[in-house]
Each structure stands twice: as C-alpha cells, then as structure tokens.
Amino acid sequence: MSEQAQRRAGRPRKAVLNKDRITEHALSLVSTDGYEALTMSRLAKSLGVAASALYNHVSSKHDLLQWIQELVMAEIDATVFDTLDIEQALVQWATSYRDTFARHIPLIPVIAVLPVADSPRTLNMYERVAEALRDYGMDDEVIIPSIVALESFIFGSAMDTAAPHDIFETKDHKDATPNFTQAVADQRATGRNTSDDSFQRGLRAMVSGLLAAGSAA
C-alpha cells in the first residue's frame, strides 16, 4: 500500500469537528445570510459533515447561539475601564461594541434578547462596566437602566452603518422640505461619514447625560 493510501486509510490527524470550528462556521452563516440561515443541516453542510455529527458537539441551536455570543463578545474591548476615566472609557467601550456589531448586523436581533447566564464573556463585560459606574458614584438602581440605554443606542447605531448613502435624499420633495434638504446638503458638504458622526455625537451626549443624572448626590 502506498504512503498516500495509508494516510487515507488511517485516522485523521485532527478531529473533523471541534467547538471553535463549529462556532466560526455558524457565525459566518448568520453574518452572511441572517439568523434564518442557521440550521443544523445547513451548518453541517458548510462543515462537510452529516447533521447527526453536530449533535456529538452541540446539543441545540440555543447552545450554538451561546457559543456565537461568546465569540463575538470577545471582540469588544472592555479593558479601557482599567486605564481611562469613566467618560472616555464608556465612549471607547461603546465604540468598540458598535463597531463589532456593525460587522455582524444580522446577529443584533438575536444577541439583543439572548439571556447572558451562559455567556461568561458577556457577563464579564457587564461586570466591568457596572464596576466602573459604581466606582464613579452612580446609584445602584440606575446602573442597569444606564447600560441598557447605551446598548439600545449601540445596536441601533450598528444597524445604521448599513443604511444606504442616499437614505435622506428628498428628490421631488425639496420645495416641501427646505430646512431638512438644506441640512442634508450641509452635512454632506462636511465630508464626514453620517453614521460615524451621528453615533459619536449621540454617544457623547448620552454618556454625559447618564453620568450626570445617575450619580449620587
């Protein structure tokens, strides 16, 4: 028997499936074709295995989503709370959060409502934010509402990055909307990315407002 035939007949040097490979393929499916594309059969096909083989590694689609959540949350930088003042840290963290989900927009409706109990990385991120807000002096009862308010803005802003360039084009309605039309033209004249500029303006105002409203007297 030739050496090549022996290699084909022998056991593979590496396992065909593992958690990291499954998760990366699942994330690719969702990011490319949306949450509806994530089925065990389609995932198995992308991995080149039978669907039944997946259940030796992951027991349900819910568990698979938890794995995806862990993988994506690893991209968000919460270390800024170790080195920056609270206002700068919140802006940098939120920007990292928004940029991460701008790369994975189809995940937003899923991750936004997914329980975090089985996602250690997500919990660790929340812990770091909550600790920073508490150290700053924010009242305990408003820490979670403040985080949720920021997340709502972050997710919406991430989705806004996919908006078409001409979304505010008034076309045949310029005479009826002179103020709005002029505002759109003036913004475009700045050369700044509308999505990025809007996000940073809103984020800084929100962070400043939440810190001012939530700190203990």
Short mmCIF file of N, CA and C in Angstrom, two decimals, residues 2 11 14 22 32-33 44 65 78-79 83 88 114 118 127 153 162 165 170 177 187 190 196 201 208 211:
data_model
loop_
_atom_site.label_atom_id
_atom_site.label_comp_id
_atom_site.label_asym_id
_atom_site.label_seq_id
_atom_site.Cartn_x
_atom_site.Cartn_y
_atom_site.Cartn_z
N SER A 2 0.56 2.23 -0.85
CA SER A 2 1.36 3.44 -0.93
C SER A 2 1.19 4.28 0.32
N ARG A 11 -6.46 7.11 10.69
CA ARG A 11 -7.28 8.09 11.38
C ARG A 11 -6.78 9.50 11.04
N LYS A 14 -6.25 15.39 12.89
CA LYS A 14 -7.03 16.32 13.70
C LYS A 14 -8.51 15.96 13.59
N ILE A 22 -16.88 24.81 14.63
CA ILE A 22 -18.34 24.86 14.50
C ILE A 22 -18.84 26.30 14.70
N THR A 32 -23.56 36.29 7.07
CA THR A 32 -23.72 36.39 5.62
C THR A 32 -25.18 36.35 5.19
N ASP A 33 -25.95 35.42 5.76
CA ASP A 33 -27.30 35.17 5.27
C ASP A 33 -28.41 35.38 6.31
N ALA A 44 -24.07 21.84 9.05
CA ALA A 44 -23.37 20.58 8.80
C ALA A 44 -22.83 20.55 7.38
N LEU A 65 -26.02 29.32 19.69
CA LEU A 65 -26.10 30.78 19.77
C LEU A 65 -25.28 31.32 20.93
N ALA A 78 -13.24 45.88 26.67
CA ALA A 78 -13.65 46.43 27.96
C ALA A 78 -12.44 46.76 28.84
N THR A 79 -11.24 46.56 28.31
CA THR A 79 -10.04 46.85 29.10
C THR A 79 -9.85 48.36 29.29
N THR A 83 -7.82 51.88 32.30
CA THR A 83 -6.83 52.93 32.04
C THR A 83 -7.41 54.32 31.81
N GLN A 88 -14.43 58.79 29.09
CA GLN A 88 -13.66 58.32 27.93
C GLN A 88 -13.78 56.81 27.77
N LEU A 114 -30.85 37.63 23.91
CA LEU A 114 -30.35 36.33 24.35
C LEU A 114 -29.93 36.42 25.82
N ASP A 118 -25.34 31.99 30.42
CA ASP A 118 -24.36 31.01 29.95
C ASP A 118 -23.31 31.62 29.04
N GLU A 127 -19.86 43.20 34.04
CA GLU A 127 -19.29 43.41 35.36
C GLU A 127 -18.31 44.58 35.35
N PHE A 153 -28.83 52.16 22.06
CA PHE A 153 -28.25 53.12 21.13
C PHE A 153 -27.15 52.47 20.30
N ALA A 162 -25.35 50.23 7.94
CA ALA A 162 -25.72 49.58 6.69
C ALA A 162 -26.72 50.40 5.88
N HIS A 165 -26.41 55.35 1.28
CA HIS A 165 -25.88 56.71 1.31
C HIS A 165 -26.96 57.75 1.05
N THR A 170 -34.26 63.82 -0.65
CA THR A 170 -35.66 64.25 -0.73
C THR A 170 -36.21 64.28 -2.15
N THR A 177 -39.66 70.48 1.81
CA THR A 177 -38.77 70.20 2.95
C THR A 177 -37.48 71.02 2.83
N GLN A 187 -24.60 68.74 5.71
CA GLN A 187 -23.90 67.62 6.35
C GLN A 187 -23.00 66.91 5.34
N THR A 190 -19.62 68.45 4.62
CA THR A 190 -18.54 68.29 5.60
C THR A 190 -17.61 67.15 5.22
N ASP A 196 -21.01 57.51 11.38
CA ASP A 196 -19.99 57.68 12.41
C ASP A 196 -20.19 58.99 13.18
N ARG A 201 -21.68 61.86 18.14
CA ARG A 201 -22.40 62.99 18.74
C ARG A 201 -23.43 62.49 19.76
N SER A 208 -22.55 61.65 28.80
CA SER A 208 -22.51 62.80 29.69
C SER A 208 -23.80 62.93 30.49
N LEU A 211 -24.23 59.98 33.14
CA LEU A 211 -23.35 60.15 34.30
C LEU A 211 -23.84 61.26 35.21
#
